[in-house]
Amino acid sequence: MERKKRLKNLSIAAILAFYCAISLVPFYFLVIRSFTPTLKSGEFYFWIPERPEVQMNARLGNLASVNNIDITKLKKDFGLKGYIDPRLTLQQLAERQGIDAGELEEYLRPFIQYNGIFVVLSNGFLKSLWGTIVVAGSSVAIGGFLGIMTGTALAGFRRPWHLFVYNSYLLNMIVPPMMVILPQYFIVTQFLGLQDSYFAIVLLHIKGGALSTMVFTTYIAAIPKSLRESVAMDGGKHYHYFWYILLPLMGTPFAIFASIMMPLFWNDLLLGLLFLSPEKYTLPAFVATLGGAYGRNFEAVFSGVLMSLIPILVVYFIFQKLFIRSAMAGAVKG
Amino acid sequence: MAQVSFNKVRKSFGRTEVVHGIDLEINSGELTVLLGPSGCGKSTLLRMIAGLEDVTDGDIYIDGEYINDTDASQRGCAMVFQNYALYPHQTVYKNIAFPLKMAGKDKATIDRKVREAARILQLDELLDRLPRDLSGGQRQRVAMGRAMIRQPKVYLFDEPLSNLDAELRGKMRLEIARLQRKLNATMVFVTHDQVEAMTLADRVVVMHDGIIEQVGAPLAVYQRPTNRFVAGFVGTPAMNFLAVERAELGNESTKIILTGGELLTLPYKVVGEPKVLGVRPEHVRIGAHAGAVAVRIDPFELLGTEHLGDRSYRYFTVPFGELTVLGADNDAALPRGTPAFADFDADNVHFFDHAGKVIQRGQGQSAIAGERT
Amino acid sequence: MPTQQVVQDVGEGRRLLPSARTKKRAKRSRLFREFLVDLLYAGPQYALYIGLLVVPFVVALPIVFTDQIDFLDRDIDVVGMRNIVSLFQEPMRDIFFATLRRTALFTLVNYIMVFAFGFLLALAMYELSSKFKGAFFTIIYMPWMVSGVGIGLLMIMLFTRDTGTANLAIQALGLGKNTFDVRGEAASVFGLPVIYGWKTAGFNMALFLGGLLSIPRETIESAKMDGANYVKRVAYVYIPQMRPSIIIATIFALIGGFGIFDELVGLGGLAGNTDARFLSILIYELGFATSQNFGAKTGTLAQGIAVSLVVFLPLVSVAFYLNKLQKKMQYH
């Protein structure tokens, strides 16, 4: 009996381990492909291939179109003036413009060797990253705060309208974003005048409040009523209770809320695409344009995917216990 | 120090009325205990003073001021909750200081007062601890400290001792009584534990089903209950109640016929129609010899004996009902088949009419016949 | 009692007896104060909710009865039901029905994947007792962090002809050339749900695991005592008691399936891959194409709203009904 049980357990563990291994494969190859030169996309690499060297006989035009080398910047950095024929090879360029070929090679080496990363960085990745941090961060912070406030009012459903408000938030969970995005766009851009603004996205992120209301109302309702009463007896007003007692106790529910919403805010494409100009794009929109504009430079596209994934993965691994617990908590409550 | 007055106060939750028109004066500087079984409305009454429940109908005054709709934070009451309601993330110091912080007192004043309160309550060593690191008794004392720090007009206690073990409860009872004398404060204390009520109270308010059954000093309530509920609720084990068949009034005496046909002659008049005779376990003896006011009880059966160390109670079935008797008389003295008698202390026999009201007492209590019911 | 009488007299003397009107006003003002406090706390979030979810809906709804081309169009006429009718007529009909068919197929396959991944993983996790449980969970949940665009691009990375890693790997093993193709309807209707299932596996697993954990152990044990084998226990003990989780998963799959957008953008849905043009892409194109220059405009903004109404209103009703059902079905 005991042996049979252990055998059963072992086989389940083996199956799950197998699934996990398969599950990691796309991540693995994402890393490999982020360092596989686009020109070698047709070959299979199980490991990161050797870094390519700068080919001095490569034509400038090809470098510009395949590797997205910025010719304008190159000209500026070497103090070159006038029209440069894209059919020239690097060797020819060096000879005609009288620059040291070795210097040119040194200059181009990082662009060629880590082409994906450099293309992504030079196209405004950091700005996009910062924008995403701002948007996702403030969405979580403001959304959480508003959720705590809502929970404070609604917890316990002391009045019939509390329950009505609570239930009406449910609607947000079952209305697909696409259904209301056209009208929302209309209101936010025409009515509120928020064009090309991070704030518009934050507003639309926190507008729903279904999950935050659910999490915080449930959690606050579980706090003994006597704490609130005690504050009143101690001569404190509702804002004293909120500020001194409730907020410090909201760590756990806030963590649950944040860990569920953070990936959604971080990865939201639609709002970024719609409300921002390309210079201010958040990461998903940024990656989407990489896929569109640099569709031919696979190395850059996959580097973009990888680089936009890493920050949220780091957060995920730091708080993984929390993420799992929140997923379960959310699931149990429904 | 303040006095609290209730004028026809009612409270309903939805359609259920739980407090039915209470009139009550809580005297300044006294410790008043609201005593009653759970669900009798005593906690609701307390919470209405505090402002934690709104008053459905009627008025509440603190020091003559109408406070029905005054915010709880403005009433000048302090409350010790059943679960203490300590702020879990704040140290003992911060917990006690909280009311002063709310009142906007400066740091130096707060510090002085907190330390003073801590000294009185022997919490000096614990000021930096969090509530979760305290024992039940310590938490209780912190809650008391938080209540007294603001020198409230009225202290409210909502069953504050019910979460403590028996030994600690006894200790804290003394503590609260000592504190009350020291502060000379108005305190309202809710409990279902009559020992607490008897030991702590200046005045006991016995409540039942949303009405006040009796108000009086603890001993008065014990010795001279005004109705059958109070008589039965106060005192452990409960008073013996025996059904009365009829009463025959004589000149200077009354003959009481119990349901079993047993006869009892009391040396005084009982006016009215007594339906029930009540007598406490300590006022009835069982023995082989008849005393002054005795009833023959054979055949009887001893159901059991409770030895409490300092005293014992014996539970009997007798022809006219059941009897609980104080005293560990040697059972061997009452062999089966021999005559046996229940001997009543005539001065401490109570009579209740069909509605359960006391109608006329034995001579021991005749003086307080006018007490409110 | 004499003492009591005295006190009462003192009390009567000091009382300020308020009139009935004063009392009434005091009560009303207290209730109003309490309401204001609640409003102060619940108001901001709710205002956003109403303003950005309910109001836009109400404001934009009338557009469906006009001929508004885009958000900049100022020359608007009322055209009645024409937009809705036009979805079922040439030339919109072909596009609309094709996208609807793709979306519905995708949603169906995706729903199967929810169980293929989420439910089976949850069962495995539920039966497993191992110290690696946490690690498994962490890895299974990890793809949830990949953005929708990332999912689309991962598919391109794996399954593109001639350059897709999966194709190349199969080729390297000598098992065939270009086994998969990321272009084509099969990829977006059958391939994408598999990858999407991989992404949402952890999420769905957590959902079902929550349902499994809410089953009282005694019911399982007593089924065991009654001699039910594992499959029977799952069918007759687990699943009936998990119905709320299953319904929630159904709602999510419905809404998620019909609303899928980001992944399609990754697959090039806005860049000319017509096989990745699902309803959401169509709505986006109709609403924003001219203002943001995504290819040629296939119709008007009003038609876009017509599409979202025709498709999503029934869907929301179904979801709403399912949610009600789920509330009713909770045993515990």
Short mmCIF file of N, CA, C and O in Angstrom, two decimals, chain A residues 9 12 19-20 23 29-30 33 41-44 149-150 153 158-159 162 168-172 174 176 178-179 182-186 190 203 206-209 238-239 267 269-270 273-274 287 302 305 309 316-317 320 324 328 331, chain C residues 34-35 37-38 40-41 45-46 48-49 52-53 56-57 59-60 71 74 117 124 127-129 136 138 141-142 145 147 149 153 157 162-163 165 168-169 198 201 206-207 213 248 255 261-262 265 280 288 292 312 316 320 323:
data_model
loop_
_atom_site.label_atom_id
_atom_site.label_comp_id
_atom_site.label_asym_id
_atom_site.label_seq_id
_atom_site.Cartn_x
_atom_site.Cartn_y
_atom_site.Cartn_z
N ASN A 9 2.87 8.77 -6.40
CA ASN A 9 3.38 10.12 -6.17
C ASN A 9 4.55 10.43 -7.09
O ASN A 9 4.66 11.51 -7.66
N ILE A 12 3.44 11.01 -10.69
CA ILE A 12 2.85 12.34 -10.85
C ILE A 12 3.94 13.39 -10.90
O ILE A 12 3.95 14.28 -11.76
N TYR A 19 6.35 18.26 -17.76
CA TYR A 19 5.62 19.43 -18.25
C TYR A 19 6.43 20.70 -18.02
O TYR A 19 6.54 21.55 -18.89
N CYS A 20 6.98 20.81 -16.81
CA CYS A 20 7.75 22.01 -16.47
C CYS A 20 8.91 22.18 -17.44
O CYS A 20 9.21 23.29 -17.90
N SER A 23 7.66 23.39 -20.58
CA SER A 23 7.18 24.73 -20.37
C SER A 23 8.32 25.75 -20.43
O SER A 23 8.11 26.91 -20.78
N PHE A 29 14.72 28.99 -25.68
CA PHE A 29 15.04 29.35 -27.05
C PHE A 29 14.88 30.84 -27.30
O PHE A 29 15.48 31.39 -28.22
N LEU A 30 14.06 31.50 -26.45
CA LEU A 30 13.98 32.95 -26.57
C LEU A 30 15.35 33.57 -26.28
O LEU A 30 15.80 34.48 -26.98
N ARG A 33 17.67 32.70 -29.23
CA ARG A 33 17.39 33.47 -30.45
C ARG A 33 17.71 34.95 -30.28
O ARG A 33 17.95 35.64 -31.25
N SER A 41 19.33 32.92 -38.94
CA SER A 41 18.02 32.47 -38.47
C SER A 41 17.62 31.13 -39.07
O SER A 41 16.81 30.41 -38.52
N GLY A 42 18.18 30.81 -40.19
CA GLY A 42 17.79 29.56 -40.86
C GLY A 42 18.50 28.34 -40.31
O GLY A 42 18.29 27.23 -40.78
N GLU A 43 19.35 28.54 -39.32
CA GLU A 43 20.06 27.38 -38.78
C GLU A 43 19.61 27.13 -37.35
O GLU A 43 19.26 28.05 -36.62
N PHE A 44 19.65 25.86 -36.98
CA PHE A 44 19.22 25.50 -35.63
C PHE A 44 20.41 25.56 -34.67
O PHE A 44 21.44 24.96 -34.91
N MET A 149 -9.90 52.29 -0.06
CA MET A 149 -10.94 53.25 0.32
C MET A 149 -12.33 52.65 0.09
O MET A 149 -13.20 52.73 0.95
N THR A 150 -12.49 52.06 -1.09
CA THR A 150 -13.78 51.45 -1.39
C THR A 150 -14.12 50.36 -0.37
O THR A 150 -15.23 50.30 0.15
N ALA A 153 -15.39 51.65 2.91
CA ALA A 153 -16.80 52.07 2.92
C ALA A 153 -17.73 50.86 2.86
O ALA A 153 -18.74 50.81 3.54
N ARG A 158 -23.03 47.56 5.39
CA ARG A 158 -23.90 48.08 6.46
C ARG A 158 -25.17 48.71 5.91
O ARG A 158 -26.14 48.88 6.63
N ARG A 159 -25.14 49.09 4.64
CA ARG A 159 -26.34 49.68 4.02
C ARG A 159 -26.63 48.90 2.74
O ARG A 159 -25.71 48.40 2.09
N HIS A 162 -24.50 49.57 -0.33
CA HIS A 162 -23.14 49.05 -0.36
C HIS A 162 -23.07 47.79 -1.22
O HIS A 162 -22.17 47.62 -2.04
N SER A 168 -22.19 45.82 -8.58
CA SER A 168 -22.11 46.46 -9.89
C SER A 168 -20.68 46.43 -10.44
O SER A 168 -20.47 46.50 -11.63
N TYR A 169 -19.69 46.29 -9.54
CA TYR A 169 -18.32 46.18 -10.01
C TYR A 169 -18.10 44.89 -10.81
O TYR A 169 -17.19 44.79 -11.62
N LEU A 170 -18.94 43.90 -10.52
CA LEU A 170 -18.80 42.62 -11.20
C LEU A 170 -18.89 42.78 -12.71
O LEU A 170 -18.24 42.06 -13.47
N LEU A 171 -19.71 43.74 -13.12
CA LEU A 171 -19.93 43.97 -14.54
C LEU A 171 -18.60 44.14 -15.26
O LEU A 171 -18.40 43.67 -16.38
N ASN A 172 -17.67 44.82 -14.57
CA ASN A 172 -16.38 45.08 -15.19
C ASN A 172 -15.63 43.80 -15.51
O ASN A 172 -14.84 43.75 -16.43
N ILE A 174 -16.93 41.03 -16.55
CA ILE A 174 -17.46 40.26 -17.65
C ILE A 174 -17.63 41.08 -18.92
O ILE A 174 -18.04 40.56 -19.94
N PRO A 176 -15.90 42.61 -21.97
CA PRO A 176 -14.60 42.53 -22.64
C PRO A 176 -14.08 43.92 -22.96
O PRO A 176 -14.87 44.79 -23.34
N MET A 178 -12.59 45.10 -25.38
CA MET A 178 -12.82 45.53 -26.76
C MET A 178 -14.21 46.11 -26.96
O MET A 178 -14.45 46.89 -27.86
N MET A 179 -15.12 45.68 -26.11
CA MET A 179 -16.49 46.14 -26.28
C MET A 179 -16.63 47.62 -25.95
O MET A 179 -17.43 48.32 -26.55
N LEU A 182 -13.86 51.57 -27.77
CA LEU A 182 -14.16 52.69 -28.67
C LEU A 182 -14.78 53.85 -27.89
O LEU A 182 -14.29 54.98 -27.96
N PRO A 183 -15.88 53.59 -27.15
CA PRO A 183 -16.42 54.69 -26.35
C PRO A 183 -15.43 55.27 -25.34
O PRO A 183 -15.38 56.47 -25.14
N GLN A 184 -14.64 54.39 -24.72
CA GLN A 184 -13.67 54.90 -23.74
C GLN A 184 -12.68 55.84 -24.41
O GLN A 184 -12.34 56.89 -23.87
N TYR A 185 -12.24 55.45 -25.57
CA TYR A 185 -11.30 56.30 -26.29
C TYR A 185 -11.93 57.66 -26.54
O TYR A 185 -11.29 58.70 -26.36
N PHE A 186 -13.17 57.61 -26.91
CA PHE A 186 -13.93 58.83 -27.17
C PHE A 186 -13.94 59.73 -25.94
O PHE A 186 -13.57 60.91 -26.01
N GLN A 190 -11.52 62.90 -26.19
CA GLN A 190 -12.31 64.06 -26.57
C GLN A 190 -12.81 64.83 -25.35
O GLN A 190 -12.78 66.04 -25.31
N LEU A 203 -5.66 55.85 -15.55
CA LEU A 203 -7.09 55.99 -15.27
C LEU A 203 -7.87 54.78 -15.76
O LEU A 203 -8.71 54.24 -15.05
N ILE A 206 -7.22 51.69 -13.59
CA ILE A 206 -7.82 51.61 -12.25
C ILE A 206 -9.33 51.78 -12.28
O ILE A 206 -9.98 51.62 -11.26
N LYS A 207 -9.89 52.09 -13.43
CA LYS A 207 -11.32 52.38 -13.46
C LYS A 207 -12.17 51.18 -13.02
O LYS A 207 -13.19 51.35 -12.38
N GLY A 208 -11.72 49.99 -13.39
CA GLY A 208 -12.56 48.81 -13.16
C GLY A 208 -12.79 48.56 -11.69
O GLY A 208 -13.89 48.61 -11.19
N GLY A 209 -11.68 48.31 -11.01
CA GLY A 209 -11.78 48.15 -9.58
C GLY A 209 -12.52 46.92 -9.12
O GLY A 209 -12.82 46.77 -7.94
N HIS A 238 -13.16 58.94 11.26
CA HIS A 238 -13.00 57.88 10.25
C HIS A 238 -11.65 57.95 9.57
O HIS A 238 -11.03 56.94 9.28
N TYR A 239 -11.12 59.15 9.35
CA TYR A 239 -9.83 59.23 8.66
C TYR A 239 -8.69 58.78 9.56
O TYR A 239 -7.68 58.30 9.09
N ASN A 267 1.74 44.16 -18.99
CA ASN A 267 1.67 43.58 -20.32
C ASN A 267 0.55 44.15 -21.18
O ASN A 267 0.30 43.66 -22.27
N LEU A 269 -1.32 45.90 -23.83
CA LEU A 269 -0.92 46.45 -25.13
C LEU A 269 -1.87 47.52 -25.62
O LEU A 269 -1.48 48.60 -26.03
N LEU A 270 -3.15 47.19 -25.57
CA LEU A 270 -4.17 47.98 -26.24
C LEU A 270 -4.13 49.46 -25.85
O LEU A 270 -4.09 50.34 -26.71
N LEU A 273 -1.01 51.29 -27.04
CA LEU A 273 -1.06 51.48 -28.49
C LEU A 273 -1.99 52.62 -28.85
O LEU A 273 -1.72 53.42 -29.74
N LEU A 274 -3.10 52.70 -28.13
CA LEU A 274 -4.14 53.64 -28.48
C LEU A 274 -3.87 55.05 -27.99
O LEU A 274 -4.09 56.02 -28.69
N VAL A 287 7.33 46.62 -28.10
CA VAL A 287 7.69 45.33 -28.68
C VAL A 287 6.89 45.07 -29.95
O VAL A 287 7.41 44.54 -30.94
N PHE A 302 13.35 39.46 -30.98
CA PHE A 302 13.34 38.52 -29.86
C PHE A 302 14.07 39.08 -28.65
O PHE A 302 13.70 38.82 -27.51
N VAL A 305 11.50 41.13 -26.94
CA VAL A 305 10.60 40.31 -26.12
C VAL A 305 11.29 39.93 -24.82
O VAL A 305 10.73 40.07 -23.72
N LEU A 309 10.52 41.18 -20.91
CA LEU A 309 10.03 40.13 -20.02
C LEU A 309 10.85 40.07 -18.73
O LEU A 309 10.32 39.76 -17.66
N TYR A 316 8.62 38.69 -10.41
CA TYR A 316 7.93 37.43 -10.17
C TYR A 316 8.75 36.50 -9.29
O TYR A 316 8.23 35.91 -8.34
N PHE A 317 10.02 36.39 -9.59
CA PHE A 317 10.84 35.45 -8.81
C PHE A 317 11.09 35.95 -7.40
O PHE A 317 11.17 35.17 -6.46
N GLN A 320 7.71 35.26 -5.69
CA GLN A 320 6.99 34.11 -6.25
C GLN A 320 6.03 33.48 -5.25
O GLN A 320 4.92 33.10 -5.61
N ILE A 324 1.99 32.98 -5.96
CA ILE A 324 1.28 31.70 -5.90
C ILE A 324 0.15 31.77 -4.90
O ILE A 324 -0.98 31.37 -5.17
N MET A 328 -3.90 31.43 -5.66
CA MET A 328 -4.77 30.50 -4.96
C MET A 328 -5.89 31.23 -4.24
O MET A 328 -7.04 30.82 -4.29
N ALA A 331 -8.43 32.35 -6.53
CA ALA A 331 -9.17 31.22 -7.07
C ALA A 331 -10.21 30.72 -6.08
O ALA A 331 -11.34 30.43 -6.44
N GLU C 34 -23.08 60.10 7.89
CA GLU C 34 -22.55 58.75 7.67
C GLU C 34 -22.50 58.43 6.18
O GLU C 34 -21.54 57.84 5.69
N PHE C 35 -23.54 58.84 5.49
CA PHE C 35 -23.59 58.60 4.05
C PHE C 35 -22.45 59.34 3.34
O PHE C 35 -21.76 58.79 2.48
N VAL C 37 -19.60 60.16 4.56
CA VAL C 37 -18.32 59.51 4.83
C VAL C 37 -18.14 58.30 3.91
O VAL C 37 -17.10 58.12 3.29
N ASP C 38 -19.20 57.50 3.81
CA ASP C 38 -19.13 56.35 2.90
C ASP C 38 -18.84 56.80 1.48
O ASP C 38 -18.04 56.20 0.77
N LEU C 40 -17.37 59.51 0.55
CA LEU C 40 -16.00 60.00 0.47
C LEU C 40 -15.03 58.87 0.15
O LEU C 40 -14.09 59.02 -0.61
N TYR C 41 -15.31 57.69 0.74
CA TYR C 41 -14.39 56.57 0.54
C TYR C 41 -14.69 55.78 -0.72
O TYR C 41 -13.80 55.40 -1.46
N GLN C 45 -13.40 55.85 -6.56
CA GLN C 45 -13.30 54.68 -7.41
C GLN C 45 -14.57 54.50 -8.25
O GLN C 45 -14.51 54.20 -9.43
N TYR C 46 -15.69 54.73 -7.59
CA TYR C 46 -16.96 54.50 -8.29
C TYR C 46 -17.17 55.54 -9.38
O TYR C 46 -17.72 55.24 -10.45
N LEU C 48 -14.86 56.93 -11.14
CA LEU C 48 -14.04 56.46 -12.27
C LEU C 48 -14.76 55.34 -13.00
O LEU C 48 -14.79 55.30 -14.23
N TYR C 49 -15.30 54.45 -12.22
CA TYR C 49 -15.97 53.28 -12.79
C TYR C 49 -17.15 53.71 -13.66
O TYR C 49 -17.29 53.29 -14.81
N LEU C 52 -15.84 55.99 -16.68
CA LEU C 52 -15.04 55.38 -17.72
C LEU C 52 -15.54 54.03 -18.18
O LEU C 52 -14.97 53.41 -19.07
N LEU C 53 -16.60 53.53 -17.58
CA LEU C 53 -17.13 52.27 -18.07
C LEU C 53 -18.60 52.39 -18.46
O LEU C 53 -19.00 51.95 -19.52
N PRO C 56 -19.14 56.06 -20.94
CA PRO C 56 -18.70 55.92 -22.33
C PRO C 56 -19.65 55.06 -23.13
O PRO C 56 -19.96 55.34 -24.29
N PHE C 57 -20.09 54.05 -22.47
CA PHE C 57 -21.00 53.12 -23.12
C PHE C 57 -22.28 53.84 -23.56
O PHE C 57 -22.71 53.75 -24.70
N VAL C 59 -22.74 57.07 -23.80
CA VAL C 59 -22.47 58.18 -24.71
C VAL C 59 -22.25 57.67 -26.14
O VAL C 59 -22.71 58.25 -27.11
N ALA C 60 -21.54 56.55 -26.23
CA ALA C 60 -21.14 56.09 -27.56
C ALA C 60 -22.18 55.22 -28.23
O ALA C 60 -22.14 55.02 -29.44
N PHE C 71 -13.32 59.17 -35.20
CA PHE C 71 -13.52 60.08 -34.07
C PHE C 71 -13.40 61.54 -34.48
O PHE C 71 -13.78 62.41 -33.74
N ARG C 74 -16.98 65.04 -38.22
CA ARG C 74 -17.93 65.97 -37.61
C ARG C 74 -19.25 66.02 -38.40
O ARG C 74 -20.22 66.60 -37.96
N PHE C 117 -4.83 21.89 -20.19
CA PHE C 117 -3.71 22.34 -19.36
C PHE C 117 -4.15 22.50 -17.91
O PHE C 117 -3.70 21.79 -17.03
N ALA C 124 -3.15 16.88 -11.13
CA ALA C 124 -1.84 16.33 -10.80
C ALA C 124 -1.30 17.00 -9.54
O ALA C 124 -0.81 16.34 -8.62
N GLU C 127 -3.06 15.82 -6.33
CA GLU C 127 -2.74 14.47 -5.84
C GLU C 127 -1.29 14.37 -5.37
O GLU C 127 -0.94 13.42 -4.69
N LEU C 128 -0.49 15.32 -5.78
CA LEU C 128 0.94 15.23 -5.48
C LEU C 128 1.25 15.70 -4.07
O LEU C 128 0.72 16.71 -3.62
N SER C 129 2.10 14.94 -3.38
CA SER C 129 2.65 15.51 -2.15
C SER C 129 4.16 15.44 -2.28
O SER C 129 4.75 14.37 -2.27
N PHE C 136 7.32 23.52 -8.96
CA PHE C 136 6.47 23.21 -10.11
C PHE C 136 5.51 24.36 -10.37
O PHE C 136 5.35 24.83 -11.49
N THR C 138 5.74 27.43 -9.50
CA THR C 138 6.43 28.63 -9.98
C THR C 138 6.69 28.54 -11.48
O THR C 138 6.47 29.51 -12.22
N TYR C 141 3.44 28.64 -13.61
CA TYR C 141 2.80 29.96 -13.59
C TYR C 141 3.60 30.99 -14.37
O TYR C 141 3.09 32.04 -14.73
N MET C 142 4.88 30.68 -14.62
CA MET C 142 5.82 31.65 -15.20
C MET C 142 5.37 32.22 -16.55
O MET C 142 5.48 33.45 -16.75
N MET C 145 3.62 35.60 -17.14
CA MET C 145 4.30 36.90 -17.14
C MET C 145 4.61 37.39 -18.55
O MET C 145 4.96 38.55 -18.74
N SER C 147 3.98 38.84 -22.08
CA SER C 147 2.90 39.69 -22.61
C SER C 147 2.24 39.01 -23.80
O SER C 147 2.81 38.10 -24.41
N VAL C 149 1.70 40.27 -26.75
CA VAL C 149 2.54 40.47 -27.93
C VAL C 149 3.68 39.47 -27.92
O VAL C 149 4.01 38.86 -28.95
N LEU C 153 4.85 36.82 -30.76
CA LEU C 153 6.20 36.81 -31.31
C LEU C 153 6.93 35.51 -31.01
O LEU C 153 7.74 35.04 -31.81
N MET C 157 8.72 33.08 -33.51
CA MET C 157 10.06 32.54 -33.29
C MET C 157 10.08 31.02 -33.47
O MET C 157 11.00 30.47 -34.05
N ASP C 162 10.99 28.08 -42.36
CA ASP C 162 12.43 28.22 -42.64
C ASP C 162 13.25 28.79 -41.48
O ASP C 162 14.44 28.53 -41.39
N THR C 163 12.65 29.59 -40.61
CA THR C 163 13.46 30.15 -39.54
C THR C 163 12.94 29.78 -38.15
O THR C 163 13.61 30.04 -37.15
N THR C 165 12.26 28.09 -34.77
CA THR C 165 13.13 27.17 -34.02
C THR C 165 12.56 25.75 -33.99
O THR C 165 13.30 24.78 -34.17
N LEU C 168 13.10 24.18 -37.32
CA LEU C 168 14.52 23.86 -37.52
C LEU C 168 14.93 22.65 -36.69
O LEU C 168 15.71 21.80 -37.14
N ALA C 169 14.38 22.58 -35.46
CA ALA C 169 14.74 21.46 -34.60
C ALA C 169 14.25 20.15 -35.20
O ALA C 169 14.98 19.14 -35.24
N TRP C 198 -0.64 27.35 -22.87
CA TRP C 198 0.62 27.28 -22.13
C TRP C 198 0.78 28.52 -21.25
O TRP C 198 1.17 28.43 -20.09
N ALA C 201 -1.77 28.40 -18.37
CA ALA C 201 -1.83 27.13 -17.63
C ALA C 201 -1.81 27.34 -16.12
O ALA C 201 -2.63 26.79 -15.39
N ALA C 206 -4.44 27.31 -10.99
CA ALA C 206 -4.76 27.88 -9.68
C ALA C 206 -6.27 27.93 -9.48
O ALA C 206 -6.78 27.60 -8.40
N LEU C 207 -6.97 28.29 -10.55
CA LEU C 207 -8.42 28.37 -10.47
C LEU C 207 -9.04 27.02 -10.11
O LEU C 207 -9.84 26.89 -9.19
N LEU C 213 -9.48 22.24 -3.79
CA LEU C 213 -9.17 22.34 -2.36
C LEU C 213 -10.41 22.64 -1.53
O LEU C 213 -10.41 22.42 -0.32
N ILE C 248 -16.52 29.64 -13.59
CA ILE C 248 -15.67 30.83 -13.67
C ILE C 248 -14.65 30.68 -14.79
O ILE C 248 -14.42 31.61 -15.57
N ILE C 255 -14.82 35.28 -22.32
CA ILE C 255 -14.43 36.68 -22.43
C ILE C 255 -13.03 36.80 -23.04
O ILE C 255 -12.78 37.59 -23.95
N PHE C 261 -6.55 39.91 -28.26
CA PHE C 261 -6.09 41.01 -29.11
C PHE C 261 -4.56 41.05 -29.18
O PHE C 261 -3.98 40.94 -30.26
N ASP C 262 -3.93 41.16 -28.02
CA ASP C 262 -2.48 41.37 -27.97
C ASP C 262 -1.73 40.31 -28.74
O ASP C 262 -0.80 40.60 -29.50
N VAL C 265 -1.85 40.83 -32.36
CA VAL C 265 -0.96 41.91 -32.79
C VAL C 265 0.45 41.35 -32.95
O VAL C 265 1.15 41.62 -33.93
N SER C 280 -11.65 41.40 -32.37
CA SER C 280 -11.07 42.55 -31.70
C SER C 280 -10.22 43.36 -32.68
O SER C 280 -10.22 44.59 -32.65
N PHE C 288 -10.12 52.77 -35.38
CA PHE C 288 -8.92 53.60 -35.30
C PHE C 288 -8.08 53.62 -36.55
O PHE C 288 -7.08 54.31 -36.60
N GLN C 292 -4.95 56.27 -36.98
CA GLN C 292 -3.60 55.82 -36.61
C GLN C 292 -2.89 55.12 -37.78
O GLN C 292 -1.83 54.55 -37.60
N PHE C 312 -20.77 41.28 -28.55
CA PHE C 312 -20.47 41.23 -27.13
C PHE C 312 -21.69 41.33 -26.23
O PHE C 312 -21.67 40.83 -25.12
N VAL C 316 -21.94 39.04 -23.09
CA VAL C 316 -22.01 39.54 -21.72
C VAL C 316 -23.23 38.97 -21.01
O VAL C 316 -23.17 38.60 -19.83
N PHE C 320 -23.03 36.91 -17.71
CA PHE C 320 -23.77 37.35 -16.53
C PHE C 320 -24.62 36.22 -15.97
O PHE C 320 -24.64 35.97 -14.76
N ASN C 323 -22.46 33.69 -14.30
CA ASN C 323 -22.00 34.17 -12.99
C ASN C 323 -23.08 33.98 -11.94
O ASN C 323 -22.80 33.58 -10.81
#
